[in-house]
PDB file of C-alpha atoms in Angstrom:
ATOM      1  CA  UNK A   1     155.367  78.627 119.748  1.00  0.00           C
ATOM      2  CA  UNK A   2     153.949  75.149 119.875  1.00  0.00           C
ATOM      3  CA  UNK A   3     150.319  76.738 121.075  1.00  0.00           C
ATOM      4  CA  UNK A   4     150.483  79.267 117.987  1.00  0.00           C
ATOM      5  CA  UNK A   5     151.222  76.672 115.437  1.00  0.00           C
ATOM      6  CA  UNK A   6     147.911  74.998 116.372  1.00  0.00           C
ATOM      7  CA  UNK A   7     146.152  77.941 116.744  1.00  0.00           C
ATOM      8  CA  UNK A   8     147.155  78.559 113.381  1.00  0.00           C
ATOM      9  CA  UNK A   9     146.314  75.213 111.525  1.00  0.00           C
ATOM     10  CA  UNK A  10     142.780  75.218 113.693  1.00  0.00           C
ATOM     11  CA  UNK A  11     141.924  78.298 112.351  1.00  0.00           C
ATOM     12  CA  UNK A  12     142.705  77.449 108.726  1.00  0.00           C
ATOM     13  CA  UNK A  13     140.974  74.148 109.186  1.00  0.00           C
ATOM     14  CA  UNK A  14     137.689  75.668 110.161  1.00  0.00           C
ATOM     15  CA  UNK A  15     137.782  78.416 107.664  1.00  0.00           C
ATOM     16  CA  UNK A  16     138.208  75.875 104.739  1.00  0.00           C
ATOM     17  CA  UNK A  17     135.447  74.021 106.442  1.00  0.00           C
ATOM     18  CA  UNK A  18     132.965  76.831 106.790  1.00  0.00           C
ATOM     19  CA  UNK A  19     133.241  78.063 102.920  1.00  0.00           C
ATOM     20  CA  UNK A  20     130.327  76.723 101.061  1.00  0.00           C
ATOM     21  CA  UNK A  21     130.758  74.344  98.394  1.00  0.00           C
ATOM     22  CA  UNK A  22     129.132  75.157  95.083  1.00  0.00           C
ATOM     23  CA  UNK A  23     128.835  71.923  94.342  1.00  0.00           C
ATOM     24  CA  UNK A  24     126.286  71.518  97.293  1.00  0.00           C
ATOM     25  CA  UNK A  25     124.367  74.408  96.587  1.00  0.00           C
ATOM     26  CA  UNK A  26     123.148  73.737  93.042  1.00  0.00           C
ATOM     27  CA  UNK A  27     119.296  73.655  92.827  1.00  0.00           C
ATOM     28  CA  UNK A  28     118.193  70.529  90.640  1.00  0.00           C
ATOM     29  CA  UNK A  29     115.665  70.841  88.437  1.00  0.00           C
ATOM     30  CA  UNK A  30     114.014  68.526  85.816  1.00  0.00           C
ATOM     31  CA  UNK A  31     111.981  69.689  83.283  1.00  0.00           C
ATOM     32  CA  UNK A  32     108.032  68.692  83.115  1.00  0.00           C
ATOM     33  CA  UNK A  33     106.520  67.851  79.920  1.00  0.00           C
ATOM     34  CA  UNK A  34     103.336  69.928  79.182  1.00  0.00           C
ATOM     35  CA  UNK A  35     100.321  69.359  77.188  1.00  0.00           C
ATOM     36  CA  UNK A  36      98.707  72.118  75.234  1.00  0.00           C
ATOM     37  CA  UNK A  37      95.440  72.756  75.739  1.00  0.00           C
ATOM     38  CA  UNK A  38      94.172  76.467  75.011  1.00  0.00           C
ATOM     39  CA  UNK A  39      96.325  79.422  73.837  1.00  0.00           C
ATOM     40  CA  UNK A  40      95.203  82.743  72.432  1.00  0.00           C
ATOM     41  CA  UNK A  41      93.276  85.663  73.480  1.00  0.00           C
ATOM     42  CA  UNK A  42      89.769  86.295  75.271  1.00  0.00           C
ATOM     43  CA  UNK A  43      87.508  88.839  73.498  1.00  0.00           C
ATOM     44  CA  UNK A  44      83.816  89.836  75.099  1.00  0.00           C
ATOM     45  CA  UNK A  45      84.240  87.740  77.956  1.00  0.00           C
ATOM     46  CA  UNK A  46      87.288  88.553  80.326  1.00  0.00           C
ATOM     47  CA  UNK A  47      88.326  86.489  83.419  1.00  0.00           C
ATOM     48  CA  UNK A  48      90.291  88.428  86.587  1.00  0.00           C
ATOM     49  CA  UNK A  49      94.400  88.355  85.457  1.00  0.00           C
ATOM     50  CA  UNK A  50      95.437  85.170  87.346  1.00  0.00           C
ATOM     51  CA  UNK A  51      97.598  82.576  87.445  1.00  0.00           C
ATOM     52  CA  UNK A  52      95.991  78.977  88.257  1.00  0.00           C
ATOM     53  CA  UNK A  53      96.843  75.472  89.152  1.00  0.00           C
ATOM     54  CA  UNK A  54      93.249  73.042  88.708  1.00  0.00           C
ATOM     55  CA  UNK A  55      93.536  69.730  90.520  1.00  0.00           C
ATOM     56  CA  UNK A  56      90.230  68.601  90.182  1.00  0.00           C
ATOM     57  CA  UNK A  57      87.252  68.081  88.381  1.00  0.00           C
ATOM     58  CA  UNK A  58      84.928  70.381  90.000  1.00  0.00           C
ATOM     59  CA  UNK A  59      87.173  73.404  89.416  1.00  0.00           C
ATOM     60  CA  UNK A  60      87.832  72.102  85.937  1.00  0.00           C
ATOM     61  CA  UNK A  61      84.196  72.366  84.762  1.00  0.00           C
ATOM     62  CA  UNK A  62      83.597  75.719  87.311  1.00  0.00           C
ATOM     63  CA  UNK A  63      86.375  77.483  85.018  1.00  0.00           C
ATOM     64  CA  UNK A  64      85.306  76.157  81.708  1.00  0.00           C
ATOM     65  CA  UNK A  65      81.921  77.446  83.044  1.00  0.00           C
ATOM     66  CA  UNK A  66      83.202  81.028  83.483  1.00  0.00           C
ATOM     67  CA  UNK A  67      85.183  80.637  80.578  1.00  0.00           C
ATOM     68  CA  UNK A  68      82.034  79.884  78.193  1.00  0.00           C
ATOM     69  CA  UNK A  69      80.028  82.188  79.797  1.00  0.00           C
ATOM     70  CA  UNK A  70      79.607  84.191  76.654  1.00  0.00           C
ATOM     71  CA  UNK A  71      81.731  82.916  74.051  1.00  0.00           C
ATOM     72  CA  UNK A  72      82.707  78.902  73.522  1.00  0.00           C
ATOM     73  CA  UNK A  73      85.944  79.422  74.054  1.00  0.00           C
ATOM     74  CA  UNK A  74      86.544  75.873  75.678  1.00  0.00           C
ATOM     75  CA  UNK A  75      85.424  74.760  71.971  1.00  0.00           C
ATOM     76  CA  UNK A  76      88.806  75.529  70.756  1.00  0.00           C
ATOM     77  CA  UNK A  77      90.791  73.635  73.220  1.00  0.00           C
ATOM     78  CA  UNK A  78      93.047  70.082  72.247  1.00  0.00           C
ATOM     79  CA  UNK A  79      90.741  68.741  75.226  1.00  0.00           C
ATOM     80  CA  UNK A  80      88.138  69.222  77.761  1.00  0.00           C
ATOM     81  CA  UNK A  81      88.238  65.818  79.147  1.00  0.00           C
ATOM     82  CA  UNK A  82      91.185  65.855  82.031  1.00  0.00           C
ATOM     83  CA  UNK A  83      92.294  63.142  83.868  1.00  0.00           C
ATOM     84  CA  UNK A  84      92.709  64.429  87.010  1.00  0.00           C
ATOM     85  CA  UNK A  85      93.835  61.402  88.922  1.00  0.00           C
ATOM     86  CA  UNK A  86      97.156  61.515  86.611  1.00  0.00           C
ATOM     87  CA  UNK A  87      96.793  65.134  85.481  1.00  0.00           C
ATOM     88  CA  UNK A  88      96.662  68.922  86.771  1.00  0.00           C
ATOM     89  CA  UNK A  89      95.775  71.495  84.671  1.00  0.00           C
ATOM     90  CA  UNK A  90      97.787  75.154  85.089  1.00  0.00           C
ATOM     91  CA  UNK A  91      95.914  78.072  83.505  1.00  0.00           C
ATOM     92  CA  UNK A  92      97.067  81.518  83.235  1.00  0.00           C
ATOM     93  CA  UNK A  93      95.612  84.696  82.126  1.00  0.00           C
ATOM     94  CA  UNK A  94      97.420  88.283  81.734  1.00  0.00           C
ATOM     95  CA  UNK A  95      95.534  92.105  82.067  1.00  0.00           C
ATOM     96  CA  UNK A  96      92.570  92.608  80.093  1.00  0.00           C
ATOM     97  CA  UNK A  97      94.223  94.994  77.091  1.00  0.00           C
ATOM     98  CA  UNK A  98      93.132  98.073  75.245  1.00  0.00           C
ATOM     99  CA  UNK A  99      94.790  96.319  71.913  1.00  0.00           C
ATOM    100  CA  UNK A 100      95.513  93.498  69.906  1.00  0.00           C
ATOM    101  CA  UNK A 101      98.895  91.632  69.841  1.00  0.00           C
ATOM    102  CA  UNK A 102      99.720  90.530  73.209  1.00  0.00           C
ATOM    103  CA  UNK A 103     100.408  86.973  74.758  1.00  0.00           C
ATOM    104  CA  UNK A 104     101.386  85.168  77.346  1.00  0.00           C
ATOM    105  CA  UNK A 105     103.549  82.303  77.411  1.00  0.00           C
ATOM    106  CA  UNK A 106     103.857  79.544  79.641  1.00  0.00           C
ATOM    107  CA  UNK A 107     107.571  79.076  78.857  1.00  0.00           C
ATOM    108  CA  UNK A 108     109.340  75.936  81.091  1.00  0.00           C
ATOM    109  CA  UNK A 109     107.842  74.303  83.564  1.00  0.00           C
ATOM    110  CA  UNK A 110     109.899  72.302  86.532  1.00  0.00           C
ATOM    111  CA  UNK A 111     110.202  70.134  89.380  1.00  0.00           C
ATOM    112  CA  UNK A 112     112.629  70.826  91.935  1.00  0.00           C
ATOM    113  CA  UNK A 113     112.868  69.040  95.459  1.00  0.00           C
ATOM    114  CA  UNK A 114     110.890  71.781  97.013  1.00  0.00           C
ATOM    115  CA  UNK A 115     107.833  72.587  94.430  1.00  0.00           C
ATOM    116  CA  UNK A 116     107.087  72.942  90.573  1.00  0.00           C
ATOM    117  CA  UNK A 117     108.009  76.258  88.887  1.00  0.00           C
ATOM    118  CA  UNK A 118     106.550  77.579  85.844  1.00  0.00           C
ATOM    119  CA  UNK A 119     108.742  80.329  83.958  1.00  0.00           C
ATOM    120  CA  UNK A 120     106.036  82.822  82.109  1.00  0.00           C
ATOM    121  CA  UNK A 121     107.277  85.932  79.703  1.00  0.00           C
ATOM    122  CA  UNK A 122     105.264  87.841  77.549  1.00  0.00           C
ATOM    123  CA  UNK A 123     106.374  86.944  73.885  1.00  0.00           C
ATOM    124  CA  UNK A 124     104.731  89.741  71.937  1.00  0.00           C
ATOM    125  CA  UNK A 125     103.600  92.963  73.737  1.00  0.00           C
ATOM    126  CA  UNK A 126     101.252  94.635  71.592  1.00  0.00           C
ATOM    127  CA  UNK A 127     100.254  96.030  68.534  1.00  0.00           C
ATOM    128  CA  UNK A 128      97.995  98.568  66.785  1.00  0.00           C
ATOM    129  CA  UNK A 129      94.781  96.958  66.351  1.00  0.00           C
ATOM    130  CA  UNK A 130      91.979  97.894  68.373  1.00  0.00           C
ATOM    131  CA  UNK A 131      90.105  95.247  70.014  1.00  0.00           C
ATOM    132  CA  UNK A 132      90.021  94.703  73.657  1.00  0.00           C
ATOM    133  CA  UNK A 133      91.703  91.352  74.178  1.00  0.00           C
ATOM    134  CA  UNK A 134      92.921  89.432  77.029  1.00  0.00           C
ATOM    135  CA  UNK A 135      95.854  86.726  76.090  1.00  0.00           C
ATOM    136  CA  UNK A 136      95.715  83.295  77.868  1.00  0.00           C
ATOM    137  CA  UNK A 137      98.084  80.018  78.092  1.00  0.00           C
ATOM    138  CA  UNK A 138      96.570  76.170  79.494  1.00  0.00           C
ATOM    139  CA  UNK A 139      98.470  73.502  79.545  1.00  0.00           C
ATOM    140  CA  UNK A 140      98.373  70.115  81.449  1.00  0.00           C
ATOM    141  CA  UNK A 141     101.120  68.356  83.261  1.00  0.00           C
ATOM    142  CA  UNK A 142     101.933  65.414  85.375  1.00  0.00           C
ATOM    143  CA  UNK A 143      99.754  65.178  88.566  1.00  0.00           C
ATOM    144  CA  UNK A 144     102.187  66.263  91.568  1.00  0.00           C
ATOM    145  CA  UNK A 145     101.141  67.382  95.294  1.00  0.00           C
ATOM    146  CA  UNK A 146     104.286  70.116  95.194  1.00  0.00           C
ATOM    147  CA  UNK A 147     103.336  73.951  95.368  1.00  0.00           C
ATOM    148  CA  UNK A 148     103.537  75.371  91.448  1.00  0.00           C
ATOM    149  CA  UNK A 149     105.690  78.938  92.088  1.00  0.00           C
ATOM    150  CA  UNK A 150     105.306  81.317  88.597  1.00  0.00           C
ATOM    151  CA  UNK A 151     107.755  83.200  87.609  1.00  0.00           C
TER     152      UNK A 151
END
């Protein structure tokens, strides 16, 4: 009877021991501060749908390069001049459309222990115009050596 008893409180002990605490599994996050710099839609010139982190000059001027390749759209932009030893610049682009209206949105951006995520969504989808646009979001944050995730 003795041997059951402890059989029995073992086992309880190491199932309330093996059940995860919630507590511990919480992902922190902290929200990143962004910096506008360019919002709004291609039109004549149209880059590949991506979604970019720049770190550096080199690929700064590359993709305003690309970017002005037929119209000035850098012109239009809060800034051109990036400080890339205390800045990174994250850039994103959606499809090339058929019509007017559409956007993407660079929504939240944080910092977790692990890597930097940036939460996109689509904010308007569309409308009836007809001009062949291509919606775009850049904005600057804090320099950081994390991997950016979008979402």
């Amino acid at each position: 009877m003795k041997n059951y008893l402890l059989l029995f409180f073992c086992s309880i002990f190491f199932i309330l021991n093996s059940c995860s605490d919630n507590e511990n599994n919480i992902e922190y996050k902290t929200p990143i501060a962004t910096q506008p710099i360019g919002k709004g839609n291609l039109s004549g010139s149209y880059v590949s749908q991506q979604n970019t982190v720049i770190t550096n000059t080199t690929q700064w001027n590359a993709f305003l390069n690309t970017l002005d390749s037929v119209n000035n759209i850098s012109g239009g932009f809060t800034e051109t001049n990036i400080d890339f030893n205390q800045f990174m610049v994250i850039a994103v682009f959606d499809e090339v459309f058929p019509n007017g209206g559409h956007s993407v949105d660079i929504i939240t951006v944080d910092e977790n222990p692990q890597s930097i995520v940036v939460d996109l969504e689509k904010l308007l989808t569309g409308n009836a115009t007809s001009v062949v646009t291509q919606p775009y979001h850049i904005v600057k944050i804090s320099k950081s050596t994390k991997p950016v995730l979008f979402q």
